[in-house]
CSV table of C-alpha atoms and ligand atoms in Angstrom, one decimal:
chain,number,residue,atom,x,y,z
J,134,UNK,CA,63.8,-59.2,47.0
J,135,UNK,CA,60.6,-57.5,47.7
J,136,UNK,CA,56.9,-58.5,47.9
J,137,UNK,CA,53.8,-56.7,46.8
J,138,UNK,CA,50.3,-58.0,47.6
J,139,UNK,CA,47.6,-57.1,45.1
J,140,UNK,CA,44.1,-57.7,46.6
J,141,UNK,CA,41.0,-57.2,44.6
J,142,UNK,CA,37.4,-58.1,45.5
J,143,UNK,CA,37.7,-61.6,44.4
J,144,UNK,CA,41.4,-62.5,44.4
J,145,UNK,CA,44.8,-62.1,45.9
J,146,UNK,CA,48.1,-62.0,43.9
J,147,UNK,CA,51.5,-62.1,45.6
J,148,UNK,CA,54.1,-60.5,43.5
J,149,UNK,CA,57.8,-61.3,44.2
J,150,UNK,CA,60.3,-58.9,42.6
J,151,UNK,CA,64.0,-58.9,42.6
J,152,UNK,CA,67.1,-61.1,42.1
J,153,UNK,CA,66.8,-64.5,43.6
J,154,UNK,CA,63.0,-64.5,43.3
J,155,UNK,CA,62.9,-67.4,40.8
J,156,UNK,CA,65.3,-69.6,42.9
J,157,UNK,CA,63.3,-68.9,46.1
J,158,UNK,CA,59.7,-69.2,44.9
J,159,UNK,CA,59.4,-71.3,41.7
J,160,UNK,CA,60.6,-74.7,42.9
J,161,UNK,CA,57.7,-75.3,45.3
J,162,UNK,CA,55.3,-75.8,42.3
J,163,UNK,CA,57.2,-78.9,41.3
J,164,UNK,CA,55.5,-80.6,44.2
J,165,UNK,CA,52.1,-80.3,42.6
J,166,UNK,CA,50.8,-80.9,39.1
J,167,UNK,CA,52.1,-78.2,36.8
J,168,UNK,CA,51.6,-77.3,33.1
J,169,UNK,CA,54.2,-74.9,31.6
J,170,UNK,CA,53.6,-72.6,28.7
J,171,UNK,CA,56.6,-70.9,27.2
J,172,UNK,CA,57.9,-69.9,23.7
J,173,UNK,CA,60.6,-71.3,21.5
J,174,UNK,CA,63.2,-68.6,22.2
J,175,UNK,CA,62.7,-68.7,25.9
J,176,UNK,CA,62.7,-72.5,26.0
J,177,UNK,CA,65.9,-72.6,24.0
J,178,UNK,CA,67.7,-70.3,26.5
J,179,UNK,CA,66.2,-71.5,29.7
J,180,UNK,CA,65.3,-75.2,29.3
J,181,UNK,CA,68.1,-76.3,31.6
J,182,UNK,CA,66.9,-74.0,34.3
J,183,UNK,CA,63.4,-75.3,33.9
J,184,UNK,CA,64.6,-78.9,34.0
J,185,UNK,CA,66.6,-78.2,37.1
J,186,UNK,CA,63.7,-76.5,38.8
J,187,UNK,CA,60.7,-78.6,37.8
J,188,UNK,CA,62.3,-81.9,36.8
J,189,UNK,CA,62.6,-83.0,33.2
J,190,UNK,CA,59.2,-84.5,32.5
J,191,UNK,CA,56.8,-81.7,33.0
J,192,UNK,CA,54.1,-81.2,30.4
J,193,UNK,CA,54.7,-78.1,28.3
J,194,UNK,CA,53.4,-76.1,25.3
J,195,UNK,CA,56.2,-74.3,23.5
J,196,UNK,CA,54.6,-71.6,21.4
J,197,UNK,CA,56.4,-70.2,18.4
J,198,UNK,CA,58.1,-66.9,19.5
J,199,UNK,CA,56.2,-63.7,18.6
J,200,UNK,CA,52.9,-62.0,18.4
J,201,UNK,CA,51.5,-64.4,15.9
J,202,UNK,CA,51.1,-67.0,18.6
J,203,UNK,CA,48.4,-64.9,20.3
J,204,UNK,CA,45.5,-66.7,18.6
J,205,UNK,CA,42.6,-68.9,19.6
J,206,UNK,CA,44.1,-71.8,17.7
J,207,UNK,CA,47.0,-71.8,20.1
J,208,UNK,CA,44.7,-71.3,23.0
J,209,UNK,CA,42.6,-74.3,22.0
J,210,UNK,CA,45.7,-76.4,21.4
J,211,UNK,CA,47.0,-75.6,24.9
J,212,UNK,CA,43.6,-76.5,26.4
J,213,UNK,CA,43.5,-79.8,24.5
J,214,UNK,CA,47.1,-80.6,25.4
J,215,UNK,CA,46.3,-79.9,29.1
J,216,UNK,CA,43.4,-82.4,28.9
J,217,UNK,CA,45.6,-85.0,27.2
J,218,UNK,CA,48.2,-84.5,29.8
J,219,UNK,CA,45.6,-85.3,32.5
J,220,UNK,CA,45.7,-81.9,34.2
J,221,UNK,CA,43.3,-81.7,37.1
J,222,UNK,CA,41.3,-78.9,38.6
J,223,UNK,CA,44.0,-78.3,41.2
J,224,UNK,CA,46.9,-78.0,38.7
J,225,UNK,CA,49.0,-74.9,38.2
J,226,UNK,CA,49.6,-73.2,34.9
J,227,UNK,CA,53.0,-71.6,34.8
J,228,UNK,CA,53.4,-68.9,32.1
J,229,UNK,CA,57.1,-68.6,31.6
J,230,UNK,CA,57.9,-66.0,28.9
J,231,UNK,CA,57.1,-62.5,27.7
J,232,UNK,CA,53.7,-60.8,27.3
J,233,UNK,CA,52.5,-63.1,24.6
J,234,UNK,CA,53.0,-66.2,26.7
J,235,UNK,CA,51.5,-64.5,29.7
J,236,UNK,CA,48.4,-63.5,27.8
J,237,UNK,CA,47.7,-66.8,26.1
J,238,UNK,CA,48.6,-69.0,29.1
J,239,UNK,CA,46.7,-66.7,31.4
J,240,UNK,CA,43.6,-67.1,29.2
J,241,UNK,CA,44.0,-70.9,29.1
J,242,UNK,CA,44.3,-71.0,32.9
J,243,UNK,CA,41.2,-69.0,33.3
J,244,UNK,CA,39.2,-71.3,31.0
J,245,UNK,CA,40.5,-74.8,31.8
J,246,UNK,CA,37.9,-76.5,34.1
J,247,UNK,CA,36.5,-73.0,34.8
J,248,UNK,CA,39.8,-71.7,36.1
J,249,UNK,CA,43.0,-73.3,37.6
J,250,UNK,CA,45.8,-71.8,39.5
J,251,UNK,CA,48.0,-69.4,37.5
J,252,UNK,CA,51.6,-68.3,38.1
J,253,UNK,CA,53.2,-65.7,35.9
J,254,UNK,CA,57.0,-65.8,35.5
J,255,UNK,CA,57.6,-62.9,33.2
J,256,UNK,CA,61.0,-63.0,31.3
J,257,UNK,CA,60.8,-59.7,29.4
J,258,UNK,CA,61.1,-56.2,30.9
J,259,UNK,CA,57.7,-55.3,29.4
J,260,UNK,CA,56.0,-58.3,30.9
J,261,UNK,CA,57.7,-57.7,34.3
J,262,UNK,CA,56.7,-54.0,34.6
J,263,UNK,CA,53.3,-54.3,32.9
J,264,UNK,CA,51.5,-57.2,31.4
J,265,UNK,CA,52.2,-60.0,34.0
J,266,UNK,CA,50.5,-57.8,36.7
J,267,UNK,CA,46.8,-57.0,36.8
J,268,UNK,CA,45.2,-60.1,35.4
J,269,UNK,CA,44.5,-59.2,31.8
J,270,UNK,CA,44.6,-62.2,29.5
J,271,UNK,CA,43.7,-62.3,25.8
J,272,UNK,CA,44.2,-63.6,22.3
J,273,UNK,CA,43.7,-61.8,19.0
J,274,UNK,CA,41.1,-62.7,16.4
J,275,UNK,CA,41.6,-62.0,12.7
J,276,UNK,CA,44.4,-59.6,13.5
J,277,UNK,CA,42.2,-57.6,15.9
J,278,UNK,CA,44.0,-57.3,19.3
J,279,UNK,CA,42.7,-58.9,22.5
J,280,UNK,CA,39.2,-59.8,21.2
J,281,UNK,CA,38.8,-62.9,23.4
J,282,UNK,CA,40.0,-62.3,26.9
J,283,UNK,CA,39.3,-62.4,30.6
J,284,UNK,CA,40.4,-60.7,33.9
J,285,UNK,CA,42.1,-63.5,35.8
J,286,UNK,CA,44.6,-62.7,38.5
J,287,UNK,CA,47.7,-64.9,38.9
J,288,UNK,CA,48.1,-66.3,42.4
J,289,UNK,CA,51.8,-65.4,42.2
J,290,UNK,CA,54.0,-63.3,39.9
J,291,UNK,CA,57.7,-64.0,40.1
J,292,UNK,CA,59.5,-61.0,38.4
J,293,UNK,CA,63.2,-61.9,38.6
J,294,UNK,CA,65.6,-59.5,36.7
J,295,UNK,CA,68.0,-62.5,36.0
J,296,UNK,CA,66.0,-63.1,32.9
J,297,UNK,CA,66.6,-59.6,31.5
J,298,UNK,CA,70.3,-60.4,30.8
J,299,UNK,CA,69.4,-62.3,27.6
J,300,UNK,CA,67.1,-59.7,26.2
J,301,UNK,CA,68.0,-57.7,23.1
J,302,UNK,CA,68.3,-54.0,23.3
J,303,UNK,CA,65.1,-53.7,21.3
J,304,UNK,CA,63.2,-55.7,23.9
J,305,UNK,CA,64.7,-53.6,26.7
J,306,UNK,CA,63.6,-50.4,24.9
J,307,UNK,CA,60.2,-51.9,24.7
J,308,UNK,CA,60.0,-52.3,28.5
J,309,UNK,CA,61.5,-48.8,29.0
J,310,UNK,CA,58.6,-47.4,27.1
J,311,UNK,CA,56.2,-48.6,29.8
J,312,UNK,CA,58.7,-47.5,32.5
J,313,UNK,CA,58.8,-44.0,31.2
J,314,UNK,CA,55.0,-44.0,31.1
J,315,UNK,CA,55.0,-44.8,34.8
J,316,UNK,CA,57.4,-41.9,35.3
J,317,UNK,CA,54.8,-39.6,33.6
J,318,UNK,CA,52.3,-40.8,36.1
J,319,UNK,CA,54.3,-41.0,39.3
J,320,UNK,CA,56.7,-38.4,40.7
J,321,UNK,CA,58.9,-40.8,42.5
J,322,UNK,CA,59.5,-42.9,39.4
J,323,UNK,CA,60.1,-39.8,37.3
J,324,UNK,CA,62.8,-38.4,39.6
J,325,UNK,CA,64.5,-41.8,39.6
J,326,UNK,CA,64.5,-41.8,35.8
J,327,UNK,CA,65.8,-38.3,35.6
J,328,UNK,CA,68.5,-38.9,38.1
J,329,UNK,CA,69.6,-42.1,36.4
J,330,UNK,CA,69.1,-41.1,32.7
J,331,UNK,CA,72.6,-42.4,31.9
J,332,UNK,CA,72.0,-45.8,33.4
J,333,UNK,CA,68.6,-46.7,32.1
J,334,UNK,CA,69.9,-50.0,30.8
J,335,UNK,CA,71.8,-50.8,34.0
J,336,UNK,CA,70.9,-53.8,36.0
J,337,UNK,CA,70.8,-52.3,39.4
J,338,UNK,CA,68.6,-49.4,38.2
J,339,UNK,CA,66.2,-51.7,36.4
J,340,UNK,CA,65.8,-54.0,39.4
J,341,UNK,CA,64.9,-51.0,41.5
J,342,UNK,CA,62.6,-49.3,39.1
J,343,UNK,CA,60.7,-52.6,38.2
J,344,UNK,CA,59.6,-52.8,41.8
J,345,UNK,CA,58.3,-49.2,41.7
J,346,UNK,CA,56.4,-49.7,38.5
J,347,UNK,CA,54.8,-52.9,39.7
J,348,UNK,CA,53.8,-51.3,43.0
J,349,UNK,CA,52.2,-48.4,41.1
J,350,UNK,CA,50.3,-50.6,38.8
J,351,UNK,CA,49.2,-53.0,41.6
J,352,UNK,CA,47.8,-50.0,43.4
J,353,UNK,CA,45.8,-48.8,40.4
J,354,UNK,CA,44.5,-52.3,39.6
J,355,UNK,CA,43.4,-52.8,43.2
J,356,UNK,CA,41.2,-49.8,42.9
J,357,UNK,CA,39.7,-50.7,39.5
J,358,UNK,CA,40.4,-54.2,38.6
J,359,UNK,CA,38.1,-54.4,35.6
J,360,UNK,CA,38.5,-50.9,34.2
J,361,UNK,CA,35.0,-50.0,35.2
J,362,UNK,CA,35.4,-47.1,37.6
J,363,UNK,CA,37.9,-45.4,35.2
J,364,UNK,CA,40.9,-45.4,37.4
J,365,UNK,CA,42.7,-48.1,35.5
J,366,UNK,CA,42.3,-45.9,32.4
J,367,UNK,CA,45.3,-43.9,33.6
J,368,UNK,CA,47.6,-46.7,32.5
J,369,UNK,CA,46.7,-45.8,28.9
J,370,UNK,CA,48.9,-42.7,28.9
J,371,UNK,CA,50.7,-42.7,25.6
J,372,UNK,CA,48.7,-45.7,24.4
J,373,UNK,CA,45.8,-44.1,22.5
J,374,UNK,CA,48.1,-42.1,20.1
J,375,UNK,CA,50.9,-44.7,20.3
J,376,UNK,CA,48.5,-47.6,19.4
J,377,UNK,CA,47.0,-45.5,16.6
J,378,UNK,CA,50.4,-44.9,15.0
J,379,UNK,CA,51.2,-48.6,15.6
J,380,UNK,CA,48.1,-49.6,13.5
J,381,UNK,CA,49.2,-47.3,10.6
J,382,UNK,CA,53.0,-47.7,10.7
J,383,UNK,CA,53.6,-51.2,12.3
J,384,UNK,CA,57.3,-52.3,12.4
J,385,UNK,CA,58.4,-50.7,15.7
J,386,UNK,CA,57.8,-52.4,19.1
J,387,UNK,CA,54.8,-51.7,21.3
J,388,UNK,CA,57.0,-49.8,23.9
J,389,UNK,CA,58.5,-47.6,21.2
J,390,UNK,CA,55.1,-46.7,20.0
J,391,UNK,CA,54.1,-45.9,23.6
J,392,UNK,CA,57.0,-43.4,23.7
J,393,UNK,CA,56.1,-41.9,20.4
J,394,UNK,CA,52.5,-41.6,21.4
J,395,UNK,CA,53.5,-40.0,24.7
J,396,UNK,CA,55.7,-37.5,22.8
J,397,UNK,CA,52.8,-36.4,20.5
J,398,UNK,CA,50.4,-36.3,23.5
J,399,UNK,CA,52.8,-34.1,25.4
J,400,UNK,CA,52.7,-31.7,22.5
J,401,UNK,CA,48.9,-31.7,22.6
J,402,UNK,CA,48.9,-31.2,26.4
J,403,UNK,CA,51.3,-28.2,26.2
J,404,UNK,CA,49.3,-26.6,23.4
J,405,UNK,CA,46.1,-27.1,25.3
J,406,UNK,CA,47.7,-25.4,28.4
J,407,UNK,CA,47.3,-28.6,30.5
J,408,UNK,CA,51.0,-29.3,30.9
J,409,UNK,CA,53.9,-26.8,31.4
J,410,UNK,CA,56.6,-26.7,28.7
J,411,UNK,CA,59.4,-27.3,31.2
J,412,UNK,CA,57.8,-30.4,32.7
J,413,UNK,CA,57.0,-31.7,29.2
J,414,UNK,CA,60.7,-31.2,28.2
J,415,UNK,CA,61.8,-33.4,31.1
J,416,UNK,CA,59.7,-36.3,29.9
J,417,UNK,CA,60.7,-35.7,26.3
J,418,UNK,CA,64.3,-35.8,27.3
J,419,UNK,CA,63.7,-39.3,28.8
J,420,UNK,CA,61.8,-40.4,25.7
J,421,UNK,CA,64.7,-39.3,23.5
J,422,UNK,CA,67.2,-41.3,25.6
J,423,UNK,CA,65.4,-44.4,24.5
J,424,UNK,CA,64.3,-43.9,20.9
J,425,UNK,CA,66.8,-41.2,19.8
J,426,UNK,CA,64.4,-39.8,17.1
J,427,UNK,CA,60.6,-39.4,17.2
J,428,UNK,CA,59.3,-40.0,13.7
J,429,UNK,CA,57.5,-37.2,11.9
J,430,UNK,CA,54.4,-39.2,10.8
J,431,UNK,CA,52.5,-37.8,7.9
J,432,UNK,CA,49.4,-39.9,7.8
J,433,UNK,CA,47.9,-38.3,10.9
J,434,UNK,CA,44.3,-38.7,9.5
J,435,UNK,CA,44.4,-42.5,9.5
J,436,UNK,CA,46.0,-42.5,13.0
J,437,UNK,CA,43.4,-40.0,14.3
J,438,UNK,CA,40.6,-42.3,13.0
J,439,UNK,CA,42.1,-45.3,14.8
J,440,UNK,CA,42.4,-43.2,18.0
J,441,UNK,CA,38.7,-42.2,17.7
J,442,UNK,CA,37.7,-45.8,17.5
J,443,UNK,CA,40.0,-47.0,20.2
J,444,UNK,CA,38.1,-49.7,22.0
J,445,UNK,CA,38.4,-47.8,25.3
J,446,UNK,CA,36.7,-44.8,23.9
J,447,UNK,CA,32.9,-44.4,24.3
J,448,UNK,CA,32.3,-40.9,22.8
J,449,UNK,CA,32.8,-39.3,19.3
J,450,UNK,CA,35.8,-37.4,20.6
J,451,UNK,CA,39.3,-38.7,21.2
J,452,UNK,CA,39.8,-39.6,24.8
J,453,UNK,CA,43.4,-39.1,26.1
J,454,UNK,CA,45.2,-39.3,29.4
J,455,UNK,CA,47.9,-36.7,29.3
J,456,UNK,CA,50.7,-35.7,31.7
J,457,UNK,CA,49.9,-32.6,33.7
J,458,UNK,CA,52.5,-32.0,36.3
J,459,UNK,CA,54.8,-34.1,38.5
J,460,UNK,CA,52.8,-37.2,39.6
J,461,UNK,CA,49.6,-35.8,38.0
J,462,UNK,CA,47.8,-36.6,34.8
J,463,UNK,CA,44.6,-35.4,33.2
J,464,UNK,CA,41.9,-37.0,31.1
J,465,UNK,CA,40.9,-34.9,28.2
J,466,UNK,CA,38.4,-35.2,25.3
J,467,UNK,CA,39.4,-33.6,22.1
J,468,UNK,CA,37.5,-33.1,18.8
J,469,UNK,CA,38.7,-35.3,16.0
J,470,UNK,CA,39.7,-32.4,13.7
J,471,UNK,CA,41.6,-30.6,16.5
J,472,UNK,CA,43.4,-33.8,17.4
J,473,UNK,CA,44.4,-34.5,13.8
J,474,UNK,CA,45.6,-30.9,13.4
J,475,UNK,CA,47.7,-31.1,16.6
J,476,UNK,CA,49.2,-34.4,15.5
J,477,UNK,CA,50.2,-32.7,12.2
J,478,UNK,CA,51.6,-29.7,13.9
J,479,UNK,CA,53.7,-31.9,16.2
J,480,UNK,CA,54.9,-34.0,13.2
J,481,UNK,CA,55.8,-30.9,11.2
J,482,UNK,CA,57.9,-29.6,14.2
J,483,UNK,CA,59.9,-32.8,14.3
F,659,ADP,P1,56.6,-58.8,25.1
F,659,ADP,O1,57.0,-59.4,26.4
F,659,ADP,O2,57.5,-57.7,24.6
F,659,ADP,O3,55.1,-58.4,25.1
F,659,ADP,P2,56.9,-61.3,23.7
F,659,ADP,O4,56.3,-62.2,24.6
F,659,ADP,O5,56.6,-61.5,22.2
F,659,ADP,O6,56.6,-59.8,23.9
F,659,ADP,O7,58.5,-61.4,23.8
F,659,ADP,C1,59.3,-60.7,22.9
F,659,ADP,C2,60.4,-61.5,22.4
F,659,ADP,O8,61.4,-61.7,23.4
F,659,ADP,C3,60.0,-62.9,21.9
F,659,ADP,O9,60.7,-63.2,20.8
F,659,ADP,C4,60.5,-63.8,23.1
F,659,ADP,O10,60.8,-65.1,22.6
F,659,ADP,C5,61.7,-63.1,23.6
F,659,ADP,N1,62.1,-63.3,25.0
F,659,ADP,C6,61.2,-63.4,26.0
F,659,ADP,N2,61.9,-63.5,27.2
F,659,ADP,C7,63.2,-63.5,26.8
F,659,ADP,C8,64.5,-63.6,27.6
F,659,ADP,N3,64.5,-63.6,28.9
F,659,ADP,N4,65.6,-63.6,26.9
F,659,ADP,C9,65.6,-63.5,25.5
F,659,ADP,N5,64.5,-63.4,24.8
F,659,ADP,C10,63.3,-63.4,25.4
F,660,ZN,ZN1,51.5,-51.0,26.9
């Protein structure tokens, strides 16, 4: 078990990673006033563990599993239920689930009585390596992602790989999408991925690499908590193009779209002379270990338009973070037409 401390100007998060973290660190919250937020799948699998750990009378909101629970209606219902349950200013909200639960519960914790203690217990690989760390919370509005949200750091994150045992292969792939993104940013993680490319789904490997990814992310967030100075932008690698395809084609998971986006962005980086072909091939090899086939998307115009209006983009060009060399990435701005043409070329070569 390992510990990472993430300190920002206003807050401090302690992140516990590794097997045994849940048993060692969750129980203490039963001594205070807690409010648990989880989802229907996670509750069905882990209710006995929750009862053993926190007693069998804790107040809880069980969201329907899935993205459609990330709405302000559910947010408001959690806040109302917390009030009805008599939650006080010194209570602790425990987000026990994947990224959806973490986002909605985190937002509720940041709003209830102007902010109460928050503990994230991520149960998906994606939430462990990415969304539970860094303090972003949000709900969607009218299908538009993350419109209402806050930056609100959890006091503690308990990332225990025990929960990964019950995930589907699709959910593991989703988390691996983000892990490979970290590999494209950090040389140490990349080497580990390349040296273990036959055991990406293995328990021991995941436990080890989850720690590396969280440490990398915590370090970036500590330097630019609110994405103001630009450093946090680096974590968008693969996301601008991936998210654009996600908006056009839907269906696949977020992590798979991150991998697809990274593949297309690697093509652009090589064509633009930013990234060497050999280095790009190493990352592509990892991508293909997880998604087998990168789709040859034809509607590159629509995708390019989404990328142009990506909320993180302030100019009339497409803003991308692309891999450059081991442990190094570059930010590039690219004209709309050139971007669309390069996406088409990449799609045609697939
Ligand atoms: P993500 O974490 O991928 O952002 P979600 O929070 O929607 O997204 O979780 C993805 C799915 O995985 C949901 O259906 C959720 O109920 C389920 N889930 C979460 N944690 C576990 C777990 N440990 N075992 C099995 N299913 C889980
Ligand atoms: Zn992501």
